[in-house]
């Protein structure tokens, strides 16, 4: 079983895995909601542990364990990722989300004025329970006021996921990142596809095995907008027949560049294209 997606440790495991894995005890998960704008999901319960991914405001997690140092261990509902998250980033679920943030990042104000000091900054994809609307603000259940043009109902999806990815151009590269403050290659793909209503796993190897259909050798030279190009440990999105957008450690940001130049540079470092997947 993939450890990234399997909530099981020698000490404790999810109840639904009983009989499938070995653990000292099996527990039913405690449903929790992420209440910070972006919460780290780390491999180990320490602030300096590897950042595997991030959870965004409004996401839910099944928590199976907690320690005395302020960390909770569980599995994210959205993509099934398992890891450690600060306990203070979680609380019992509040009202069900009705809307999501559609801007790369927006401010939540404590009242109906943009002149007030913001109470929070919310990333693209954050989920909110909106209880009212004015001409200028969406009012969240916690009383925060978010610019109306920066949110949409959960049922509204972006028509072009590539355009979503392009909006991240210039965003700093961050291993495990999923927001405009820092994002990695597979995080960019996941955030963009999710915004378009397309389910997407978290890591590039999962995406390569789980998304789309592989192009034949004859088709691989005719890239279309939205094709996904995979290398071992990396993924890029085709913008058209000649350019890609990808978060990468070479530029240390999300960059748009010629496809052939990127493939040649990555090949020179010893990493060849492993597949090209088309989502249609």
mmCIF file of N, CA and C in Angstrom, residues 142-258:
data_model
loop_
_atom_site.group_PDB
_atom_site.id
_atom_site.type_symbol
_atom_site.label_atom_id
_atom_site.label_comp_id
_atom_site.label_asym_id
_atom_site.label_seq_id
_atom_site.Cartn_x
_atom_site.Cartn_y
_atom_site.Cartn_z
ATOM 1 N N UNK A 142 -18.255 33.014 9.681
ATOM 2 C CA UNK A 142 -17.490 33.555 10.810
ATOM 3 C C UNK A 142 -17.520 35.077 10.860
ATOM 4 N N UNK A 143 -18.303 35.704 10.006
ATOM 5 C CA UNK A 143 -18.436 37.154 10.008
ATOM 6 C C UNK A 143 -17.472 37.884 9.098
ATOM 7 N N UNK A 144 -16.523 37.182 8.509
ATOM 8 C CA UNK A 144 -15.576 37.836 7.619
ATOM 9 C C UNK A 144 -16.251 38.238 6.301
ATOM 10 N N UNK A 145 -15.756 39.344 5.742
ATOM 11 C CA UNK A 145 -16.280 39.877 4.496
ATOM 12 C C UNK A 145 -15.217 39.704 3.400
ATOM 13 N N UNK A 146 -15.594 38.985 2.363
ATOM 14 C CA UNK A 146 -14.666 38.699 1.260
ATOM 15 C C UNK A 146 -15.185 39.404 0.010
ATOM 16 N N UNK A 147 -14.306 40.068 -0.762
ATOM 17 C CA UNK A 147 -14.775 40.709 -1.991
ATOM 18 C C UNK A 147 -15.602 39.745 -2.845
ATOM 19 N N UNK A 148 -16.785 40.192 -3.211
ATOM 20 C CA UNK A 148 -17.747 39.329 -3.886
ATOM 21 C C UNK A 148 -17.203 38.737 -5.181
ATOM 22 N N UNK A 149 -16.396 39.542 -5.895
ATOM 23 C CA UNK A 149 -15.895 39.069 -7.184
ATOM 24 C C UNK A 149 -14.794 38.021 -7.045
ATOM 25 N N UNK A 150 -14.374 37.743 -5.808
ATOM 26 C CA UNK A 150 -13.302 36.776 -5.584
ATOM 27 C C UNK A 150 -13.800 35.409 -5.139
ATOM 28 N N UNK A 151 -15.118 35.201 -5.115
ATOM 29 C CA UNK A 151 -15.673 33.908 -4.725
ATOM 30 C C UNK A 151 -16.715 33.453 -5.745
ATOM 31 N N UNK A 152 -16.969 32.170 -5.750
ATOM 32 C CA UNK A 152 -18.018 31.597 -6.604
ATOM 33 C C UNK A 152 -18.597 30.384 -5.891
ATOM 34 N N UNK A 153 -19.806 30.017 -6.271
ATOM 35 C CA UNK A 153 -20.432 28.828 -5.699
ATOM 36 C C UNK A 153 -19.588 27.594 -6.003
ATOM 37 N N UNK A 154 -19.665 26.597 -5.145
ATOM 38 C CA UNK A 154 -18.888 25.374 -5.334
ATOM 39 C C UNK A 154 -19.210 24.693 -6.660
ATOM 40 N N UNK A 155 -20.398 24.941 -7.179
ATOM 41 C CA UNK A 155 -20.819 24.295 -8.427
ATOM 42 C C UNK A 155 -20.272 24.977 -9.669
ATOM 43 N N UNK A 156 -19.596 26.115 -9.505
ATOM 44 C CA UNK A 156 -19.052 26.859 -10.643
ATOM 45 C C UNK A 156 -17.611 26.415 -10.881
ATOM 46 N N UNK A 157 -17.298 26.078 -12.136
ATOM 47 C CA UNK A 157 -15.956 25.599 -12.455
ATOM 48 C C UNK A 157 -15.329 26.428 -13.567
ATOM 49 N N UNK A 158 -14.014 26.517 -13.519
ATOM 50 C CA UNK A 158 -13.273 27.237 -14.544
ATOM 51 C C UNK A 158 -13.357 26.476 -15.871
ATOM 52 N N UNK A 159 -13.533 27.178 -16.992
ATOM 53 C CA UNK A 159 -13.656 26.490 -18.276
ATOM 54 C C UNK A 159 -12.340 25.981 -18.846
ATOM 55 N N UNK A 160 -11.212 26.514 -18.359
ATOM 56 C CA UNK A 160 -9.906 26.188 -18.940
ATOM 57 C C UNK A 160 -8.893 26.060 -17.815
ATOM 58 N N UNK A 161 -8.545 24.826 -17.472
ATOM 59 C CA UNK A 161 -7.629 24.643 -16.342
ATOM 60 C C UNK A 161 -6.241 25.181 -16.654
ATOM 61 N N UNK A 162 -5.866 25.206 -17.929
ATOM 62 C CA UNK A 162 -4.551 25.734 -18.282
ATOM 63 C C UNK A 162 -4.479 27.224 -17.948
ATOM 64 N N UNK A 163 -5.564 27.942 -18.185
ATOM 65 C CA UNK A 163 -5.593 29.368 -17.860
ATOM 66 C C UNK A 163 -5.414 29.586 -16.363
ATOM 67 N N UNK A 164 -5.940 28.665 -15.554
ATOM 68 C CA UNK A 164 -5.738 28.760 -14.098
ATOM 69 C C UNK A 164 -4.259 28.603 -13.778
ATOM 70 N N UNK A 165 -3.620 27.612 -14.378
ATOM 71 C CA UNK A 165 -2.190 27.390 -14.137
ATOM 72 C C UNK A 165 -1.366 28.594 -14.593
ATOM 73 N N UNK A 166 -1.730 29.190 -15.700
ATOM 74 C CA UNK A 166 -0.990 30.341 -16.219
ATOM 75 C C UNK A 166 -1.031 31.519 -15.256
ATOM 76 N N UNK A 167 -2.087 31.627 -14.496
ATOM 77 C CA UNK A 167 -2.197 32.729 -13.534
ATOM 78 C C UNK A 167 -1.155 32.642 -12.426
ATOM 79 N N UNK A 168 -0.578 31.460 -12.239
ATOM 80 C CA UNK A 168 0.443 31.278 -11.209
ATOM 81 C C UNK A 168 1.843 31.646 -11.695
ATOM 82 N N UNK A 169 1.977 32.073 -12.932
ATOM 83 C CA UNK A 169 3.303 32.426 -13.464
ATOM 84 C C UNK A 169 3.986 33.421 -12.530
ATOM 85 N N UNK A 170 5.224 33.114 -12.173
ATOM 86 C CA UNK A 170 5.989 33.952 -11.255
ATOM 87 C C UNK A 170 5.877 33.544 -9.801
ATOM 88 N N UNK A 171 4.962 32.635 -9.479
ATOM 89 C CA UNK A 171 4.822 32.153 -8.103
ATOM 90 C C UNK A 171 6.077 31.388 -7.692
ATOM 91 N N UNK A 172 6.652 31.662 -6.529
ATOM 92 C CA UNK A 172 7.857 30.949 -6.103
ATOM 93 C C UNK A 172 7.635 29.446 -6.031
ATOM 94 N N UNK A 173 8.681 28.700 -6.369
ATOM 95 C CA UNK A 173 8.619 27.248 -6.258
ATOM 96 C C UNK A 173 8.755 26.845 -4.796
ATOM 97 N N UNK A 174 7.873 25.960 -4.352
ATOM 98 C CA UNK A 174 7.932 25.426 -2.987
ATOM 99 C C UNK A 174 7.548 23.962 -3.026
ATOM 100 N N UNK A 175 8.481 23.113 -2.651
ATOM 101 C CA UNK A 175 8.190 21.682 -2.563
ATOM 102 C C UNK A 175 7.002 21.463 -1.631
ATOM 103 N N UNK A 176 5.962 20.831 -2.132
ATOM 104 C CA UNK A 176 4.774 20.560 -1.328
ATOM 105 C C UNK A 176 3.764 21.688 -1.333
ATOM 106 N N UNK A 177 4.090 22.812 -1.983
ATOM 107 C CA UNK A 177 3.218 23.976 -1.938
ATOM 108 C C UNK A 177 2.004 23.861 -2.842
ATOM 109 N N UNK A 178 0.934 24.572 -2.445
ATOM 110 C CA UNK A 178 -0.317 24.540 -3.208
ATOM 111 C C UNK A 178 -1.007 25.903 -3.247
ATOM 112 N N UNK A 179 -0.238 26.988 -3.123
ATOM 113 C CA UNK A 179 -0.864 28.306 -3.145
ATOM 114 C C UNK A 179 0.027 29.301 -3.864
ATOM 115 N N UNK A 180 -0.480 30.529 -4.019
ATOM 116 C CA UNK A 180 0.274 31.572 -4.717
ATOM 117 C C UNK A 180 1.471 32.062 -3.918
ATOM 118 N N UNK A 181 1.610 31.620 -2.677
ATOM 119 C CA UNK A 181 2.811 31.938 -1.897
ATOM 120 C C UNK A 181 3.927 30.940 -2.169
ATOM 121 N N UNK A 182 3.606 29.835 -2.792
ATOM 122 C CA UNK A 182 4.589 28.807 -3.109
ATOM 123 C C UNK A 182 3.885 27.559 -3.599
ATOM 124 N N UNK A 183 4.379 27.001 -4.716
ATOM 125 C CA UNK A 183 3.686 25.855 -5.311
ATOM 126 C C UNK A 183 4.711 24.966 -6.008
ATOM 127 N N UNK A 184 4.415 23.669 -6.067
ATOM 128 C CA UNK A 184 5.290 22.764 -6.809
ATOM 129 C C UNK A 184 4.581 22.272 -8.063
ATOM 130 N N UNK A 185 5.273 21.439 -8.852
ATOM 131 C CA UNK A 185 4.755 21.086 -10.178
ATOM 132 C C UNK A 185 3.422 20.352 -10.104
ATOM 133 N N UNK A 186 3.338 19.346 -9.244
ATOM 134 C CA UNK A 186 2.101 18.575 -9.164
ATOM 135 C C UNK A 186 1.015 19.331 -8.416
ATOM 136 N N UNK A 187 1.425 20.205 -7.489
ATOM 137 C CA UNK A 187 0.450 21.061 -6.821
ATOM 138 C C UNK A 187 -0.225 21.992 -7.805
ATOM 139 N N UNK A 188 0.551 22.515 -8.759
ATOM 140 C CA UNK A 188 -0.005 23.388 -9.786
ATOM 141 C C UNK A 188 -1.040 22.644 -10.626
ATOM 142 N N UNK A 189 -0.713 21.427 -11.024
ATOM 143 C CA UNK A 189 -1.644 20.626 -11.806
ATOM 144 C C UNK A 189 -2.904 20.328 -10.999
ATOM 145 N N UNK A 190 -2.727 19.940 -9.736
ATOM 146 C CA UNK A 190 -3.884 19.595 -8.916
ATOM 147 C C UNK A 190 -4.797 20.795 -8.682
ATOM 148 N N UNK A 191 -4.215 21.935 -8.331
ATOM 149 C CA UNK A 191 -5.021 23.126 -8.076
ATOM 150 C C UNK A 191 -5.767 23.548 -9.336
ATOM 151 N N UNK A 192 -5.086 23.527 -10.488
ATOM 152 C CA UNK A 192 -5.705 23.963 -11.736
ATOM 153 C C UNK A 192 -6.834 23.023 -12.155
ATOM 154 N N UNK A 193 -6.586 21.721 -12.094
ATOM 155 C CA UNK A 193 -7.623 20.773 -12.484
ATOM 156 C C UNK A 193 -8.806 20.813 -11.527
ATOM 157 N N UNK A 194 -8.533 20.935 -10.242
ATOM 158 C CA UNK A 194 -9.613 21.007 -9.261
ATOM 159 C C UNK A 194 -10.491 22.221 -9.526
ATOM 160 N N UNK A 195 -9.885 23.346 -9.870
ATOM 161 C CA UNK A 195 -10.652 24.560 -10.171
ATOM 162 C C UNK A 195 -11.579 24.345 -11.363
ATOM 163 N N UNK A 196 -11.193 23.429 -12.249
ATOM 164 C CA UNK A 196 -12.004 23.129 -13.427
ATOM 165 C C UNK A 196 -12.964 21.960 -13.195
ATOM 166 N N UNK A 197 -13.011 21.468 -11.954
ATOM 167 C CA UNK A 197 -13.930 20.388 -11.626
ATOM 168 C C UNK A 197 -13.448 19.014 -12.016
ATOM 169 N N UNK A 198 -12.133 18.865 -12.212
ATOM 170 C CA UNK A 198 -11.552 17.587 -12.608
ATOM 171 C C UNK A 198 -10.771 17.012 -11.433
ATOM 172 N N UNK A 199 -11.156 15.830 -10.983
ATOM 173 C CA UNK A 199 -10.465 15.208 -9.865
ATOM 174 C C UNK A 199 -9.014 14.916 -10.210
ATOM 175 N N UNK A 200 -8.135 15.121 -9.227
ATOM 176 C CA UNK A 200 -6.707 14.980 -9.500
ATOM 177 C C UNK A 200 -5.968 14.546 -8.249
ATOM 178 N N UNK A 201 -5.164 13.484 -8.330
ATOM 179 C CA UNK A 201 -4.334 13.100 -7.177
ATOM 180 C C UNK A 201 -3.222 14.111 -6.942
ATOM 181 N N UNK A 202 -2.478 13.944 -5.858
ATOM 182 C CA UNK A 202 -1.547 14.986 -5.426
ATOM 183 C C UNK A 202 -0.189 14.957 -6.122
ATOM 184 N N UNK A 203 0.455 13.810 -6.197
ATOM 185 C CA UNK A 203 1.838 13.767 -6.661
ATOM 186 C C UNK A 203 1.929 13.407 -8.138
ATOM 187 N N UNK A 204 3.045 13.768 -8.764
ATOM 188 C CA UNK A 204 3.168 13.611 -10.208
ATOM 189 C C UNK A 204 3.094 12.150 -10.647
ATOM 190 N N UNK A 205 3.650 11.222 -9.861
ATOM 191 C CA UNK A 205 3.567 9.815 -10.258
ATOM 192 C C UNK A 205 2.135 9.311 -10.199
ATOM 193 N N UNK A 206 1.372 9.793 -9.206
ATOM 194 C CA UNK A 206 -0.045 9.437 -9.118
ATOM 195 C C UNK A 206 -0.815 10.031 -10.300
ATOM 196 N N UNK A 207 -0.461 11.247 -10.665
ATOM 197 C CA UNK A 207 -1.129 11.899 -11.785
ATOM 198 C C UNK A 207 -0.819 11.179 -13.093
ATOM 199 N N UNK A 208 0.430 10.773 -13.252
ATOM 200 C CA UNK A 208 0.806 10.087 -14.477
ATOM 201 C C UNK A 208 0.057 8.769 -14.634
ATOM 202 N N UNK A 209 -0.111 8.055 -13.541
ATOM 203 C CA UNK A 209 -0.783 6.755 -13.622
ATOM 204 C C UNK A 209 -2.300 6.883 -13.627
ATOM 205 N N UNK A 210 -2.827 8.005 -13.117
ATOM 206 C CA UNK A 210 -4.273 8.092 -12.927
ATOM 207 C C UNK A 210 -5.027 9.035 -13.833
ATOM 208 N N UNK A 211 -4.325 9.875 -14.600
ATOM 209 C CA UNK A 211 -5.010 10.879 -15.414
ATOM 210 C C UNK A 211 -4.865 10.587 -16.905
ATOM 211 N N UNK A 212 -5.953 10.769 -17.638
ATOM 212 C CA UNK A 212 -5.916 10.806 -19.085
ATOM 213 C C UNK A 212 -5.468 9.518 -19.755
ATOM 214 N N UNK A 213 -5.147 9.657 -21.035
ATOM 215 C CA UNK A 213 -4.660 8.530 -21.835
ATOM 216 C C UNK A 213 -3.288 8.890 -22.401
ATOM 217 N N UNK A 214 -2.436 7.913 -22.453
ATOM 218 C CA UNK A 214 -1.091 8.142 -22.962
ATOM 219 C C UNK A 214 -1.122 8.308 -24.471
ATOM 220 N N UNK A 215 -0.405 9.296 -24.966
ATOM 221 C CA UNK A 215 -0.320 9.503 -26.404
ATOM 222 C C UNK A 215 0.620 8.481 -27.021
ATOM 223 N N UNK A 216 0.301 8.076 -28.228
ATOM 224 C CA UNK A 216 1.175 7.167 -28.957
ATOM 225 C C UNK A 216 2.399 7.934 -29.443
ATOM 226 N N UNK A 217 3.409 7.213 -29.866
ATOM 227 C CA UNK A 217 4.614 7.865 -30.385
ATOM 228 C C UNK A 217 4.288 8.788 -31.546
ATOM 229 N N UNK A 218 3.293 8.401 -32.333
ATOM 230 C CA UNK A 218 2.931 9.217 -33.491
ATOM 231 C C UNK A 218 2.290 10.530 -33.078
ATOM 232 N N UNK A 219 1.566 10.502 -31.933
ATOM 233 C CA UNK A 219 0.852 11.709 -31.485
ATOM 234 C C UNK A 219 1.681 12.594 -30.568
ATOM 235 N N UNK A 220 2.780 12.071 -30.048
ATOM 236 C CA UNK A 220 3.522 12.795 -29.022
ATOM 237 C C UNK A 220 4.134 14.094 -29.535
ATOM 238 N N UNK A 221 4.247 14.233 -30.842
ATOM 239 C CA UNK A 221 4.849 15.444 -31.395
ATOM 240 C C UNK A 221 3.795 16.489 -31.773
ATOM 241 N N UNK A 222 2.537 16.175 -31.466
ATOM 242 C CA UNK A 222 1.454 17.113 -31.773
ATOM 243 C C UNK A 222 0.771 17.471 -30.457
ATOM 244 N N UNK A 223 1.416 18.287 -29.667
ATOM 245 C CA UNK A 223 0.870 18.652 -28.361
ATOM 246 C C UNK A 223 -0.323 19.579 -28.520
ATOM 247 N N UNK A 224 -1.296 19.392 -27.631
ATOM 248 C CA UNK A 224 -2.462 20.258 -27.575
ATOM 249 C C UNK A 224 -2.541 20.909 -26.196
ATOM 250 N N UNK A 225 -3.231 22.022 -26.147
ATOM 251 C CA UNK A 225 -3.421 22.715 -24.876
ATOM 252 C C UNK A 225 -4.063 21.764 -23.860
ATOM 253 N N UNK A 226 -3.441 21.657 -22.711
ATOM 254 C CA UNK A 226 -3.958 20.789 -21.655
ATOM 255 C C UNK A 226 -3.296 19.432 -21.572
ATOM 256 N N UNK A 227 -2.454 19.087 -22.539
ATOM 257 C CA UNK A 227 -1.696 17.836 -22.408
ATOM 258 C C UNK A 227 -0.736 17.937 -21.224
ATOM 259 N N UNK A 228 -0.526 16.828 -20.549
ATOM 260 C CA UNK A 228 0.381 16.776 -19.406
ATOM 261 C C UNK A 228 1.639 16.013 -19.800
ATOM 262 N N UNK A 229 2.798 16.629 -19.608
ATOM 263 C CA UNK A 229 4.081 16.022 -19.948
ATOM 264 C C UNK A 229 4.744 15.569 -18.646
ATOM 265 N N UNK A 230 5.114 14.309 -18.587
ATOM 266 C CA UNK A 230 5.664 13.750 -17.358
ATOM 267 C C UNK A 230 7.114 13.331 -17.534
ATOM 268 N N UNK A 231 7.884 13.598 -16.503
ATOM 269 C CA UNK A 231 9.218 13.068 -16.305
ATOM 270 C C UNK A 231 9.184 12.347 -14.952
ATOM 271 N N UNK A 232 10.226 11.631 -14.602
ATOM 272 C CA UNK A 232 10.279 11.056 -13.265
ATOM 273 C C UNK A 232 10.352 12.211 -12.259
ATOM 274 N N UNK A 233 9.305 12.348 -11.437
ATOM 275 C CA UNK A 233 9.282 13.381 -10.411
ATOM 276 C C UNK A 233 8.896 14.767 -10.887
ATOM 277 N N UNK A 234 8.399 14.886 -12.112
ATOM 278 C CA UNK A 234 8.043 16.225 -12.605
ATOM 279 C C UNK A 234 6.893 16.143 -13.599
ATOM 280 N N UNK A 235 6.134 17.239 -13.681
ATOM 281 C CA UNK A 235 5.028 17.325 -14.638
ATOM 282 C C UNK A 235 4.901 18.770 -15.100
ATOM 283 N N UNK A 236 4.563 18.934 -16.369
ATOM 284 C CA UNK A 236 4.326 20.248 -16.957
ATOM 285 C C UNK A 236 3.033 20.200 -17.750
ATOM 286 N N UNK A 237 2.460 21.370 -17.988
ATOM 287 C CA UNK A 237 1.194 21.488 -18.715
ATOM 288 C C UNK A 237 1.464 22.182 -20.047
ATOM 289 N N UNK A 238 1.019 21.561 -21.139
ATOM 290 C CA UNK A 238 1.166 22.189 -22.450
ATOM 291 C C UNK A 238 0.161 23.330 -22.589
ATOM 292 N N UNK A 239 0.665 24.504 -23.012
ATOM 293 C CA UNK A 239 -0.200 25.646 -23.300
ATOM 294 C C UNK A 239 -0.676 25.598 -24.748
ATOM 295 N N UNK A 240 0.148 25.058 -25.597
ATOM 296 C CA UNK A 240 -0.120 24.932 -27.025
ATOM 297 C C UNK A 240 0.919 23.956 -27.569
ATOM 298 N N UNK A 241 1.118 23.949 -28.882
ATOM 299 C CA UNK A 241 2.049 22.998 -29.486
ATOM 300 C C UNK A 241 3.503 23.307 -29.164
ATOM 301 N N UNK A 242 3.781 24.505 -28.652
ATOM 302 C CA UNK A 242 5.179 24.935 -28.526
ATOM 303 C C UNK A 242 5.610 25.376 -27.140
ATOM 304 N N UNK A 243 4.670 25.623 -26.206
ATOM 305 C CA UNK A 243 5.062 26.139 -24.899
ATOM 306 C C UNK A 243 4.375 25.375 -23.768
ATOM 307 N N UNK A 244 5.017 25.414 -22.609
ATOM 308 C CA UNK A 244 4.479 24.775 -21.412
ATOM 309 C C UNK A 244 4.457 25.767 -20.262
ATOM 310 N N UNK A 245 3.673 25.439 -19.255
ATOM 311 C CA UNK A 245 3.709 26.144 -17.982
ATOM 312 C C UNK A 245 3.954 25.093 -16.901
ATOM 313 N N UNK A 246 4.914 25.366 -16.018
ATOM 314 C CA UNK A 246 5.203 24.401 -14.958
ATOM 315 C C UNK A 246 5.928 25.093 -13.807
ATOM 316 N N UNK A 247 5.639 24.616 -12.610
ATOM 317 C CA UNK A 247 6.400 25.044 -11.434
ATOM 318 C C UNK A 247 7.649 24.189 -11.388
ATOM 319 N N UNK A 248 8.811 24.831 -11.316
ATOM 320 C CA UNK A 248 10.033 24.037 -11.413
ATOM 321 C C UNK A 248 11.180 24.662 -10.633
ATOM 322 N N UNK A 249 12.118 23.815 -10.228
ATOM 323 C CA UNK A 249 13.239 24.252 -9.403
ATOM 324 C C UNK A 249 14.357 24.879 -10.215
ATOM 325 N N UNK A 250 14.304 24.758 -11.536
ATOM 326 C CA UNK A 250 15.307 25.431 -12.367
ATOM 327 C C UNK A 250 15.083 26.942 -12.320
ATOM 328 N N UNK A 251 13.864 27.373 -12.559
ATOM 329 C CA UNK A 251 13.533 28.801 -12.481
ATOM 330 C C UNK A 251 13.202 29.220 -11.047
ATOM 331 N N UNK A 252 12.963 28.241 -10.184
ATOM 332 C CA UNK A 252 12.497 28.456 -8.805
ATOM 333 C C UNK A 252 11.188 29.258 -8.780
ATOM 334 N N UNK A 253 10.350 28.969 -9.770
ATOM 335 C CA UNK A 253 9.036 29.603 -9.843
ATOM 336 C C UNK A 253 8.209 28.877 -10.899
ATOM 337 N N UNK A 254 6.958 29.256 -10.995
ATOM 338 C CA UNK A 254 6.125 28.792 -12.096
ATOM 339 C C UNK A 254 6.483 29.606 -13.322
ATOM 340 N N UNK A 255 6.909 28.914 -14.378
ATOM 341 C CA UNK A 255 7.423 29.589 -15.566
ATOM 342 C C UNK A 255 6.719 29.095 -16.817
ATOM 343 N N UNK A 256 6.671 29.964 -17.807
ATOM 344 C CA UNK A 256 6.209 29.619 -19.145
ATOM 345 C C UNK A 256 7.436 29.633 -20.043
ATOM 346 N N UNK A 257 7.650 28.531 -20.758
ATOM 347 C CA UNK A 257 8.843 28.454 -21.600
ATOM 348 C C UNK A 257 8.603 27.534 -22.783
ATOM 349 N N UNK A 258 9.472 27.614 -23.807
ATOM 350 C CA UNK A 258 9.334 26.718 -24.961
ATOM 351 C C UNK A 258 9.470 25.258 -24.551
#
